[in-house]
Amino acid sequence: MQRLLRPLKTLSATLALILLFSGVQAESTAQPCRQFSLNGYGPDQSKTMQNCLNDIKAKASVFYQQQDPYHNLRHGERVIKYALKINQSESGNTFLVEAGAWLHQYHDHLEQLDKLLKETGLNPAIQSQLFEIVRLCRPHLISGRSPIEAKIVFDADAMDLMGAQGIARELACNLEVRKLPYDQALMQTRKVQNLFEEKMMTETGRSMAQNDIRMARLFWRNFDES
């Protein structure tokens, strides 16, 4: 009897290991950020880091598709591009900058952001850092004491408000989405653009936006004189 039981025990143990391994693999696939750590990651994106960023991008893209036409996926992609460019000189953590930029539009939906971050499987400490970056992406919250990654993401978002494109985008949003009367929409556009210009937090961001800021100022000067 014992001779018969030995193979069965071995088979049971093998099956248990296979099931355990399969479960770990499934969890890893469902939460590619679970194995990611900020320790040891420099400017070069590892495969683990890229898989995690791809997961965050996929989740954020669904959110952007539900937003108005002026805060859609194209807006998100421009903010990513600006953030990565600013970071080349400002030297924030690459992962936090890119992930924070992808998530920045959640600044008015922090409960959804918290849920999304938990779904990623990221280390709670990294979740907390990303939550702060997004929470601070508002002109009345960002400050000189904010983490450099938050400053970079804020400036990247601000850059999409600068210049002729920024004026047209914000004015259209005020008229079509926020349903403001024309005069009020125009006044609010000018106010918001000036506010973000004044609050830009990095020298690199301000330098990159310099031409657009100059064009915006010229537009408003011509508007006042007409």
Short mmCIF file of C-alpha atoms in Angstrom, two decimals:
data_model
loop_
_atom_site.label_atom_id
_atom_site.label_comp_id
_atom_site.label_asym_id
_atom_site.label_seq_id
_atom_site.Cartn_x
_atom_site.Cartn_y
_atom_site.Cartn_z
CA MET A 1 0.00 0.00 0.00
CA GLN A 2 2.83 2.43 0.89
CA ARG A 3 4.47 1.74 -2.49
CA LEU A 4 1.22 2.78 -4.18
CA LEU A 5 0.81 5.89 -2.05
CA ARG A 6 4.34 7.26 -2.66
CA PRO A 7 3.78 8.04 -6.39
CA LEU A 8 0.41 9.60 -5.56
CA LYS A 9 1.99 11.89 -2.95
CA THR A 10 4.72 12.88 -5.41
CA LEU A 11 2.11 13.59 -8.08
CA SER A 12 0.03 15.65 -5.64
CA ALA A 13 3.06 17.71 -4.63
CA THR A 14 3.98 18.29 -8.27
CA LEU A 15 0.44 19.38 -9.12
CA ALA A 16 0.42 21.73 -6.13
CA LEU A 17 3.67 23.35 -7.31
CA ILE A 18 2.30 23.71 -10.85
CA LEU A 19 -0.89 25.33 -9.57
CA LEU A 20 1.09 27.65 -7.29
CA PHE A 21 3.40 28.67 -10.13
CA SER A 22 0.44 29.22 -12.46
CA GLY A 23 -1.23 31.39 -9.82
CA VAL A 24 1.90 33.50 -9.40
CA GLN A 25 2.22 33.85 -13.18
CA ALA A 26 -1.45 34.91 -13.53
CA GLU A 27 -1.09 37.45 -10.72
CA SER A 28 2.11 38.81 -12.28
CA THR A 29 0.38 39.15 -15.66
CA ALA A 30 -2.66 40.84 -14.11
CA GLN A 31 -0.49 43.21 -12.04
CA PRO A 32 2.77 43.81 -13.94
CA CYS A 33 3.70 46.58 -11.49
CA ARG A 34 3.80 44.22 -8.51
CA GLN A 35 7.46 43.32 -9.06
CA PHE A 36 8.57 46.87 -9.80
CA SER A 37 10.79 48.82 -7.40
CA LEU A 38 12.25 52.30 -7.72
CA ASN A 39 15.52 51.06 -6.22
CA GLY A 40 18.18 50.56 -8.84
CA TYR A 41 16.27 52.14 -11.71
CA GLY A 42 18.03 54.97 -13.49
CA PRO A 43 17.19 56.82 -16.70
CA ASP A 44 17.18 53.58 -18.74
CA GLN A 45 13.80 51.88 -18.62
CA SER A 46 14.02 48.19 -17.79
CA LYS A 47 11.57 45.65 -19.10
CA THR A 48 9.86 45.51 -15.69
CA MET A 49 9.51 49.27 -15.58
CA GLN A 50 8.20 49.44 -19.15
CA ASN A 51 5.63 46.70 -18.51
CA CYS A 52 4.40 48.63 -15.48
CA LEU A 53 4.23 51.89 -17.44
CA ASN A 54 2.32 50.12 -20.21
CA ASP A 55 -0.23 48.93 -17.65
CA ILE A 56 -0.65 52.44 -16.25
CA LYS A 57 -0.91 53.86 -19.77
CA ALA A 58 -3.64 51.34 -20.68
CA LYS A 59 -5.66 52.16 -17.55
CA ALA A 60 -5.23 55.92 -18.02
CA SER A 61 -6.16 55.72 -21.72
CA VAL A 62 -9.59 54.33 -20.82
CA PHE A 63 -10.07 57.29 -18.47
CA TYR A 64 -9.01 59.82 -21.13
CA GLN A 65 -11.51 58.38 -23.59
CA GLN A 66 -14.26 59.31 -21.13
CA GLN A 67 -13.13 62.94 -20.85
CA ASP A 68 -14.18 65.96 -22.89
CA PRO A 69 -12.48 66.58 -26.27
CA TYR A 70 -10.06 69.09 -24.71
CA HIS A 71 -8.75 66.74 -22.01
CA ASN A 72 -8.69 63.60 -24.12
CA LEU A 73 -5.90 61.13 -24.95
CA ARG A 74 -4.14 63.62 -27.24
CA HIS A 75 -3.89 66.05 -24.33
CA GLY A 76 -2.47 63.25 -22.19
CA GLU A 77 0.11 62.33 -24.83
CA ARG A 78 1.26 65.94 -25.17
CA VAL A 79 1.70 66.22 -21.40
CA ILE A 80 3.80 63.01 -21.41
CA LYS A 81 6.01 64.41 -24.18
CA TYR A 82 6.52 67.72 -22.37
CA ALA A 83 7.20 66.00 -19.03
CA LEU A 84 9.85 63.67 -20.43
CA LYS A 85 11.52 66.58 -22.24
CA ILE A 86 11.58 68.73 -19.08
CA ASN A 87 12.93 65.81 -17.08
CA GLN A 88 15.98 65.51 -19.31
CA SER A 89 17.29 68.66 -17.60
CA GLU A 90 15.50 68.53 -14.24
CA SER A 91 16.54 64.92 -13.46
CA GLY A 92 13.49 63.67 -11.61
CA ASN A 93 12.79 59.96 -11.28
CA THR A 94 11.94 58.78 -14.79
CA PHE A 95 9.25 56.35 -13.71
CA LEU A 96 7.49 58.79 -11.39
CA VAL A 97 7.56 61.54 -14.03
CA GLU A 98 6.14 59.40 -16.84
CA ALA A 99 3.59 57.56 -14.69
CA GLY A 100 2.60 60.81 -12.96
CA ALA A 101 2.15 62.53 -16.32
CA TRP A 102 -0.08 59.70 -17.56
CA LEU A 103 -2.19 60.00 -14.43
CA HIS A 104 -2.19 63.80 -14.02
CA GLN A 105 -5.76 64.29 -15.29
CA TYR A 106 -7.05 62.37 -12.26
CA HIS A 107 -6.38 65.49 -10.14
CA ASP A 108 -10.15 66.07 -9.90
CA HIS A 109 -10.91 62.35 -9.47
CA LEU A 110 -8.65 61.33 -6.59
CA GLU A 111 -10.90 58.48 -5.40
CA GLN A 112 -10.65 56.90 -8.86
CA LEU A 113 -6.90 57.47 -8.81
CA ASP A 114 -6.55 55.70 -5.46
CA LYS A 115 -8.50 52.71 -6.80
CA LEU A 116 -6.41 52.58 -9.98
CA LEU A 117 -3.13 52.70 -8.08
CA LYS A 118 -4.20 49.82 -5.84
CA GLU A 119 -5.16 47.81 -8.93
CA THR A 120 -1.65 48.19 -10.35
CA GLY A 121 -0.12 46.25 -7.47
CA LEU A 122 2.57 48.90 -7.02
CA ASN A 123 4.41 49.13 -3.72
CA PRO A 124 2.30 51.31 -1.35
CA ALA A 125 5.17 53.80 -1.02
CA ILE A 126 5.26 54.31 -4.81
CA GLN A 127 1.46 54.56 -4.88
CA SER A 128 1.69 57.34 -2.29
CA GLN A 129 4.31 59.23 -4.33
CA LEU A 130 2.23 59.05 -7.51
CA PHE A 131 -0.91 60.08 -5.64
CA GLU A 132 0.89 63.22 -4.38
CA ILE A 133 2.23 64.10 -7.82
CA VAL A 134 -1.29 64.02 -9.25
CA ARG A 135 -2.93 65.73 -6.26
CA LEU A 136 -0.45 68.61 -6.50
CA CYS A 137 -1.11 69.14 -10.20
CA ARG A 138 -3.19 72.25 -9.43
CA PRO A 139 -1.94 75.87 -9.34
CA HIS A 140 -3.24 76.46 -5.80
CA LEU A 141 -1.47 73.34 -4.45
CA ILE A 142 1.89 73.17 -6.21
CA SER A 143 4.72 74.98 -4.41
CA GLY A 144 8.47 75.22 -4.04
CA ARG A 145 8.31 72.46 -1.41
CA SER A 146 6.68 70.00 -3.82
CA PRO A 147 8.71 67.03 -5.13
CA ILE A 148 10.59 67.74 -8.35
CA GLU A 149 8.47 65.12 -10.18
CA ALA A 150 5.29 67.00 -9.20
CA LYS A 151 6.79 70.27 -10.45
CA ILE A 152 7.73 68.66 -13.76
CA VAL A 153 4.27 67.16 -14.30
CA PHE A 154 2.60 70.45 -13.34
CA ASP A 155 4.75 72.38 -15.84
CA ALA A 156 4.06 69.82 -18.56
CA ASP A 157 0.31 70.25 -18.03
CA ALA A 158 0.71 74.03 -17.94
CA MET A 159 2.56 73.99 -21.27
CA ASP A 160 -0.56 72.67 -22.97
CA LEU A 161 -2.29 75.92 -21.94
CA MET A 162 0.34 78.23 -23.39
CA GLY A 163 0.35 79.98 -26.75
CA ALA A 164 -2.26 80.13 -29.50
CA GLN A 165 -3.20 76.47 -29.16
CA GLY A 166 -3.65 76.86 -25.41
CA ILE A 167 -5.91 79.89 -25.88
CA ALA A 168 -8.06 78.14 -28.50
CA ARG A 169 -8.27 74.92 -26.47
CA GLU A 170 -9.21 76.59 -23.18
CA LEU A 171 -11.69 78.99 -24.78
CA ALA A 172 -13.43 76.18 -26.66
CA CYS A 173 -13.61 74.13 -23.45
CA ASN A 174 -15.11 77.07 -21.55
CA LEU A 175 -17.73 77.59 -24.24
CA GLU A 176 -18.64 74.01 -25.17
CA VAL A 177 -18.01 72.00 -22.01
CA ARG A 178 -18.38 74.48 -19.15
CA LYS A 179 -21.13 76.38 -21.02
CA LEU A 180 -19.88 79.83 -20.02
CA PRO A 181 -21.17 82.95 -21.80
CA TYR A 182 -18.68 84.22 -24.38
CA ASP A 183 -17.36 87.21 -22.41
CA GLN A 184 -16.99 85.15 -19.26
CA ALA A 185 -15.36 82.29 -21.18
CA LEU A 186 -12.85 84.70 -22.68
CA MET A 187 -12.07 86.30 -19.32
CA GLN A 188 -11.67 82.88 -17.66
CA THR A 189 -9.36 81.70 -20.45
CA ARG A 190 -7.10 84.67 -19.94
CA LYS A 191 -7.15 84.28 -16.17
CA VAL A 192 -6.27 80.59 -16.24
CA GLN A 193 -3.52 81.02 -18.80
CA ASN A 194 -1.92 83.82 -16.78
CA LEU A 195 -2.23 81.80 -13.58
CA PHE A 196 -0.47 78.75 -15.02
CA GLU A 197 2.20 80.94 -16.61
CA GLU A 198 2.97 82.57 -13.25
CA LYS A 199 3.00 79.24 -11.41
CA MET A 200 5.37 77.30 -13.68
CA MET A 201 7.83 75.65 -11.31
CA THR A 202 10.94 74.69 -13.31
CA GLU A 203 13.42 76.76 -15.28
CA THR A 204 13.36 74.14 -18.03
CA GLY A 205 9.59 74.24 -18.39
CA ARG A 206 9.52 78.02 -18.48
CA SER A 207 12.30 78.06 -21.06
CA MET A 208 10.50 75.52 -23.24
CA ALA A 209 7.26 77.52 -23.03
CA GLN A 210 8.94 80.89 -23.61
CA ASN A 211 7.91 81.29 -27.24
CA ASP A 212 4.30 80.23 -26.58
CA ILE A 213 4.12 82.59 -23.60
CA ARG A 214 5.37 85.43 -25.78
CA MET A 215 2.74 84.65 -28.44
CA ALA A 216 -0.03 84.53 -25.83
CA ARG A 217 0.97 87.88 -24.40
CA LEU A 218 1.02 89.37 -27.90
CA PHE A 219 -2.44 87.98 -28.57
CA TRP A 220 -3.91 89.46 -25.40
CA ARG A 221 -2.19 92.81 -26.07
CA ASN A 222 -3.67 92.92 -29.55
CA PHE A 223 -7.03 91.89 -28.14
CA ASP A 224 -6.97 94.78 -25.64
CA GLU A 225 -6.01 97.27 -28.33
CA SER A 226 -8.63 96.18 -30.83
#
